[in-house]
């Protein structure tokens, strides 16, 4: 029992300093960000970065986001073009990852997974900021879940993901529930503008106020630029039935707003007030809770506005591989 929680620590200044020492010592540490928890290693430490892939069971062709403290530090890792500068100035620190050409020799090759570009993000979370500043270097960190599974929005989710595995993070810093609860918007910065690779809380409308948006043609989807953008991802064990207008007794219900008709086996409401931001912050926690005791989850329709677009993107991927 104690073995399951020995790695969990409050994100106090002393424990952040301890975590920084572990990172410097080439170990992996899970830490909070405002989107989801990340599983971090120093971006230039190849052995530690390889350990991230091992712990997650992540395919080696899926590149990692490098977390930096500010725009100046981003400039040490990537070549920011006009588009990247404009977006960085408008949004960072934020749930926004920018993909730009990588500078040579600044990160372990494993971080890039064969790409000549790097994904950079300045997180707003004070614990993430403190950790980056304590190590004085970029921290490569994917979401702290096993590959293909639901991202963790709480420290306890991270502990649960790896508790029964031999390979674990050296420490999980507990900074409370993630404020946003969904992964960052991923944007590729090209000379013509920004191409959205993954929807997130920074919306297309917000981005379009700053730079032109370049959209990928439909025929392009044969070779996705991001291996992480697989159709099956964020997978619970339960089956997921989306856009449910009524619910069956054998199903658990993930409600949004006024619950639909029917008597579900259990119900959790993402937002009684029909607020998409509140729904995003509860999404992964509630899916995990329902998935633990039910085989079938019905999900009410979520409006395609604001972060609702990103919620629906994740739900569709979660629904693909359900049992
Ligand atoms: O909010 C987030 O983004 C969280 C927190 C921890 O920062 N991180 C996260 O990382 O979601 P991960 O690894 O789960 O998702 C990163 C996505 C993957 O789909 C990956 O393929 C893509 O970003 N990516 C990373 N580097 C890339 C690159 N150079 N080119 C294209 N896609 C890239
Ligand atoms: Mg992930």
Coordinates of C-alpha atoms and ligand atoms in Angstrom, one line a residue:
X1 CA 0.0 0.0 0.0
X2 CA 2.6 2.6 1.0
X3 CA 4.6 1.4 -2.0
X4 CA 1.8 2.8 -4.2
X5 CA 2.1 6.3 -2.8
X6 CA 5.8 6.6 -1.9
X7 CA 6.4 8.8 -4.9
X8 CA 3.6 11.3 -4.2
X9 CA 4.7 14.6 -2.7
X10 CA 3.1 17.9 -2.1
X11 CA 4.6 20.6 -4.4
X12 CA 6.2 22.5 -1.6
X13 CA 9.3 24.6 -2.3
X14 CA 11.4 21.9 -0.6
X15 CA 9.9 19.1 -2.7
X16 CA 10.2 21.2 -5.9
X17 CA 13.9 21.6 -5.1
X18 CA 14.1 17.8 -4.5
X19 CA 12.4 17.1 -7.8
X20 CA 14.9 19.5 -9.5
X21 CA 17.8 17.5 -8.0
X22 CA 16.2 14.3 -9.3
X23 CA 15.9 15.8 -12.8
X24 CA 19.6 16.9 -12.7
X25 CA 20.4 13.4 -11.7
X26 CA 18.8 12.1 -14.9
X27 CA 15.6 10.8 -13.3
X28 CA 12.0 11.4 -14.4
X29 CA 9.6 13.4 -12.3
X30 CA 5.9 14.0 -12.8
X31 CA 4.7 17.6 -12.3
X32 CA 1.5 19.7 -12.6
X33 CA 0.8 22.1 -15.4
X34 CA -2.4 24.0 -16.0
X35 CA -3.4 21.6 -18.8
X36 CA -2.6 18.1 -17.5
X37 CA 0.3 16.5 -15.5
X38 CA 3.5 16.0 -17.4
X39 CA 6.2 13.3 -17.1
X40 CA 9.4 15.3 -17.2
X41 CA 13.1 14.8 -17.9
X42 CA 15.8 17.2 -18.8
X43 CA 15.5 17.6 -22.5
X44 CA 19.2 17.3 -23.1
X45 CA 19.7 14.1 -21.0
X46 CA 19.3 11.2 -23.5
X47 CA 19.1 8.5 -20.9
X48 CA 16.4 10.3 -18.9
X49 CA 14.4 11.0 -22.1
X50 CA 14.6 7.4 -23.0
X51 CA 13.3 6.5 -19.6
X52 CA 10.1 8.6 -20.3
X53 CA 9.4 6.5 -23.4
X54 CA 10.0 3.3 -21.3
X55 CA 7.7 4.4 -18.4
X56 CA 4.9 5.4 -20.7
X57 CA 5.3 2.6 -23.2
X58 CA 5.4 5.3 -25.8
X59 CA 6.4 4.6 -29.4
X60 CA 9.8 6.1 -30.2
X61 CA 8.4 7.9 -33.2
X62 CA 6.2 10.2 -31.1
X63 CA 8.1 13.4 -30.3
X64 CA 7.9 15.3 -26.9
X65 CA 7.0 18.8 -26.0
X66 CA 9.8 20.8 -24.3
X67 CA 8.7 23.1 -21.5
X68 CA 10.6 26.3 -21.1
X69 CA 10.3 29.3 -18.7
X70 CA 9.8 32.1 -21.2
X71 CA 10.3 33.2 -24.8
X72 CA 14.0 33.8 -24.4
X73 CA 14.5 30.3 -23.2
X74 CA 12.4 29.0 -26.1
X75 CA 14.9 30.8 -28.4
X76 CA 17.7 28.6 -27.1
X77 CA 15.9 25.5 -28.4
X78 CA 14.0 26.6 -31.5
X79 CA 14.2 29.1 -34.4
X80 CA 11.1 31.3 -33.8
X81 CA 9.7 32.8 -37.0
X82 CA 7.3 35.8 -37.2
X83 CA 4.3 33.5 -36.6
X84 CA 5.9 31.9 -33.6
X85 CA 6.9 35.3 -32.1
X86 CA 3.5 36.7 -32.6
X87 CA 1.8 33.7 -30.9
X88 CA 4.3 33.6 -28.1
X89 CA 3.8 37.3 -27.4
X90 CA 0.0 37.1 -27.5
X91 CA -0.5 33.9 -25.4
X92 CA 2.5 32.6 -23.5
X93 CA 2.5 31.4 -20.7
X94 CA -0.4 29.3 -21.9
X95 CA -1.8 26.0 -23.0
X96 CA -0.2 26.5 -26.4
X97 CA 2.7 24.4 -27.9
X98 CA 4.5 25.9 -30.9
X99 CA 6.3 23.7 -33.4
X100 CA 9.3 25.4 -34.9
X101 CA 12.6 24.4 -36.5
X102 CA 14.9 23.0 -33.8
X103 CA 18.4 24.3 -33.1
X104 CA 21.2 21.7 -33.6
X105 CA 22.4 19.7 -30.6
X106 CA 20.3 21.4 -27.9
X107 CA 18.2 18.4 -27.0
X108 CA 18.6 14.6 -27.0
X109 CA 17.6 13.2 -30.4
X110 CA 14.9 11.0 -28.8
X111 CA 12.9 14.2 -27.9
X112 CA 12.5 15.0 -31.6
X113 CA 11.8 11.4 -32.8
X114 CA 13.4 12.1 -36.2
X115 CA 11.8 15.5 -36.8
X116 CA 13.8 18.6 -37.6
X117 CA 11.2 20.6 -35.6
X118 CA 10.6 21.0 -31.8
X119 CA 7.4 21.6 -29.9
X120 CA 7.9 24.3 -27.3
X121 CA 5.5 25.4 -24.5
X122 CA 5.8 28.0 -21.7
X123 CA 3.4 26.6 -19.0
X124 CA 1.6 29.1 -16.7
X125 CA 1.5 26.8 -13.7
X126 CA 3.7 28.2 -10.9
X127 CA 5.0 24.7 -10.0
X128 CA 6.0 24.0 -13.6
X129 CA 7.6 27.4 -13.8
X130 CA 9.5 26.9 -10.5
X131 CA 10.8 23.5 -11.6
X132 CA 12.0 24.8 -15.0
X133 CA 13.7 27.7 -13.4
X134 CA 15.3 25.5 -10.7
X135 CA 17.0 23.3 -13.3
X136 CA 17.6 26.2 -15.7
X137 CA 16.9 24.1 -18.7
X138 CA 14.1 22.8 -20.9
X139 CA 12.0 19.9 -19.5
X140 CA 10.8 17.4 -22.1
X141 CA 7.4 16.2 -20.9
X142 CA 4.6 14.3 -22.5
X143 CA 1.3 13.8 -20.5
X144 CA 2.0 11.5 -17.5
X145 CA -0.2 8.6 -18.6
X146 CA 0.6 5.3 -20.2
X147 CA 0.7 5.6 -23.9
X148 CA -2.8 5.7 -25.5
X149 CA -4.5 6.1 -22.2
X150 CA -6.4 9.1 -20.7
X151 CA -4.2 12.1 -19.6
X152 CA -3.9 12.8 -15.9
X153 CA -5.6 16.0 -14.6
X154 CA -4.7 15.1 -10.9
X155 CA -1.6 13.8 -9.2
X156 CA -3.6 10.7 -8.0
X157 CA -4.2 9.8 -11.6
X158 CA -0.5 9.7 -12.3
X159 CA 0.1 7.5 -9.3
X160 CA -2.7 5.2 -10.4
X161 CA -1.3 5.0 -14.0
X162 CA 2.1 3.7 -12.8
X163 CA 1.4 2.2 -9.4
X164 CA 1.5 -1.4 -10.6
X165 CA 4.4 -1.0 -13.0
X166 CA 8.1 -1.6 -12.3
X167 CA 9.1 1.5 -14.2
X168 CA 7.8 4.6 -12.4
X169 CA 8.5 8.3 -12.1
X170 CA 11.0 9.0 -9.2
X171 CA 8.5 11.5 -7.8
X172 CA 5.0 12.9 -8.5
X173 CA 4.6 16.5 -7.4
X174 CA 1.1 17.2 -6.3
X175 CA -0.1 20.6 -7.4
X176 CA -3.8 19.9 -7.2
X177 CA -6.3 19.5 -10.0
X178 CA -5.3 21.0 -13.3
X179 CA -7.1 24.2 -14.0
X180 CA -7.8 23.5 -17.7
X181 CA -7.8 19.7 -17.7
X182 CA -7.2 19.2 -21.4
X183 CA -3.8 19.1 -23.3
X184 CA -2.4 22.2 -24.9
X185 CA -3.3 23.4 -28.4
X186 CA -0.5 22.3 -30.7
X187 CA 0.3 24.6 -33.6
X188 CA 2.9 24.3 -36.3
X189 CA 4.4 27.7 -37.2
X190 CA 5.2 28.0 -40.9
X191 CA 6.0 31.1 -43.0
X192 CA 2.4 31.5 -44.2
X193 CA 0.9 31.2 -40.7
X194 CA -0.2 28.7 -38.1
X195 CA -1.5 25.1 -38.7
X196 CA -3.4 23.6 -35.8
X197 CA -2.4 20.0 -35.2
X198 CA -4.3 19.4 -32.0
X199 CA -7.3 21.4 -30.6
X200 CA -7.1 22.8 -27.1
X201 CA -8.2 25.6 -24.9
X202 CA -6.6 28.2 -27.1
X203 CA -9.1 28.2 -30.0
X204 CA -8.8 28.7 -33.7
X205 CA -10.7 32.0 -33.4
X206 CA -8.2 33.3 -30.8
X207 CA -5.2 32.2 -32.9
X208 CA -6.8 33.8 -36.1
X209 CA -6.9 37.2 -34.4
X210 CA -3.0 37.1 -34.3
X211 CA -1.9 35.1 -37.3
X212 CA -3.4 33.6 -40.5
X213 CA -4.5 30.0 -40.1
X214 CA -3.2 27.4 -42.6
X215 CA -5.4 24.4 -42.8
X216 CA -4.2 21.0 -43.7
X217 CA -6.0 19.6 -46.8
X218 CA -8.2 16.4 -46.2
X219 CA -5.9 14.4 -48.5
X220 CA -3.0 15.2 -46.3
X221 CA -4.3 13.1 -43.4
X222 CA -2.7 10.0 -44.9
X223 CA 0.6 11.1 -43.3
X224 CA -0.2 13.0 -40.1
X225 CA 2.6 15.3 -39.1
X226 CA 2.1 14.3 -35.4
X227 CA 2.2 10.6 -34.6
X228 CA 0.4 11.5 -31.4
X229 CA -2.7 12.5 -33.4
X230 CA -3.9 8.9 -33.8
X231 CA -7.6 8.3 -34.2
X232 CA -7.5 5.9 -31.2
X233 CA -6.2 7.6 -28.1
X234 CA -7.3 8.7 -24.7
X235 CA -8.8 5.3 -24.4
X236 CA -10.8 4.1 -21.4
X237 CA -11.6 0.4 -21.0
X238 CA -15.3 1.0 -21.2
X239 CA -17.1 1.6 -24.5
X240 CA -18.1 5.2 -25.1
X241 CA -21.4 6.2 -26.8
X242 CA -21.3 9.9 -27.8
X243 CA -24.1 12.4 -28.3
X244 CA -26.5 10.3 -26.2
X245 CA -30.0 11.8 -26.0
X246 CA -31.2 9.1 -23.6
X247 CA -29.5 6.6 -21.4
X248 CA -30.0 2.9 -20.7
X249 CA -29.9 1.3 -17.2
X250 CA -26.7 -0.7 -18.1
X251 CA -24.9 2.6 -18.9
X252 CA -23.1 5.2 -16.8
X253 CA -23.9 8.7 -17.9
X254 CA -21.5 11.6 -18.4
X255 CA -24.0 14.4 -18.4
X256 CA -23.7 18.0 -19.6
X257 CA -26.3 20.5 -18.4
X258 CA -29.8 19.1 -17.8
X259 CA -29.5 15.3 -17.7
X260 CA -31.2 13.4 -20.5
X261 CA -34.0 10.9 -20.0
X262 CA -33.4 7.4 -18.7
X263 CA -32.1 5.8 -15.5
X264 CA -28.3 5.4 -15.7
X265 CA -26.3 3.0 -13.5
X266 CA -24.4 6.1 -12.3
X267 CA -24.3 9.7 -13.4
X268 CA -21.6 12.4 -13.2
X269 CA -22.3 15.9 -14.6
X270 CA -19.5 17.6 -16.4
X271 CA -21.2 21.0 -15.9
X272 CA -24.7 21.5 -14.5
X273 CA -24.4 25.1 -15.7
X274 CA -23.6 23.9 -19.3
X275 CA -20.1 25.6 -19.1
X276 CA -17.6 24.0 -21.5
X277 CA -14.6 25.2 -19.5
X278 CA -15.9 23.6 -16.3
X279 CA -16.7 20.5 -18.4
X280 CA -13.1 20.3 -19.6
X281 CA -11.7 20.6 -16.1
X282 CA -13.8 17.6 -15.0
X283 CA -13.6 15.5 -18.2
X284 CA -10.6 13.1 -17.5
X285 CA -11.3 12.7 -13.8
X286 CA -15.0 11.8 -14.4
X287 CA -14.1 9.4 -17.3
X288 CA -11.6 7.7 -15.0
X289 CA -14.1 7.4 -12.2
X290 CA -16.9 5.9 -14.4
X291 CA -14.4 3.7 -16.3
X292 CA -13.3 2.1 -13.0
X293 CA -16.7 0.5 -12.3
X294 CA -18.7 0.5 -15.6
X295 CA -18.3 -1.2 -19.1
X296 CA -20.5 1.3 -21.0
X297 CA -20.4 5.1 -20.7
X298 CA -23.0 7.3 -22.5
X299 CA -21.9 10.9 -23.1
X300 CA -24.4 13.7 -23.7
X301 CA -23.7 16.2 -26.6
X302 CA -21.1 18.9 -25.8
X303 CA -21.4 22.1 -27.8
X304 CA -18.8 22.7 -30.5
X305 CA -17.7 26.1 -29.2
X306 CA -14.6 27.2 -27.3
X307 CA -12.9 24.3 -25.6
X308 CA -15.9 22.2 -26.5
X309 CA -14.2 21.5 -29.8
X310 CA -11.2 20.0 -28.0
X311 CA -13.5 18.1 -25.6
X312 CA -15.3 16.5 -28.6
X313 CA -12.0 15.8 -30.3
X314 CA -10.8 13.8 -27.2
X315 CA -14.2 12.1 -26.8
X316 CA -14.2 10.9 -30.4
X317 CA -10.7 9.4 -30.0
X318 CA -11.7 7.8 -26.7
X319 CA -14.8 6.3 -28.4
X320 CA -12.8 4.7 -31.3
X321 CA -11.1 2.0 -29.3
X322 CA -13.8 1.4 -26.6
X323 CA -14.5 -2.3 -25.9
Ligands
LIG1 O1 -0.7 20.2 -22.4 C1 0.1 19.5 -22.9 O2 0.5 19.6 -24.1 C2 0.8 18.4 -22.1 C3 1.5 19.1 -20.9 C4 2.2 18.1 -20.1 O3 2.3 20.0 -21.4 N1 1.6 17.6 -22.8 C5 1.2 16.7 -23.8 O4 2.2 16.0 -24.4 O5 0.0 16.6 -24.0 P1 2.0 14.7 -25.3 O6 3.3 14.1 -25.6 O7 1.0 13.8 -24.6 O8 1.4 15.3 -26.6 C6 2.3 16.1 -27.4 C7 1.8 16.1 -28.8 C8 1.9 14.7 -29.4 O9 0.8 14.4 -30.2 C9 3.2 14.8 -30.3 O10 3.1 13.9 -31.4 C10 3.1 16.2 -30.8 O11 2.6 16.9 -29.6 N2 4.4 16.8 -31.1 C11 5.5 17.0 -30.3 N3 6.6 17.4 -31.0 C12 6.2 17.5 -32.3 C13 6.8 17.9 -33.5 N4 8.1 18.2 -33.5 N5 6.1 17.8 -34.6 C14 4.8 17.4 -34.6 N6 4.2 17.1 -33.5 C15 4.8 17.1 -32.4
LIG2 MG1 -0.4 12.5 -24.2

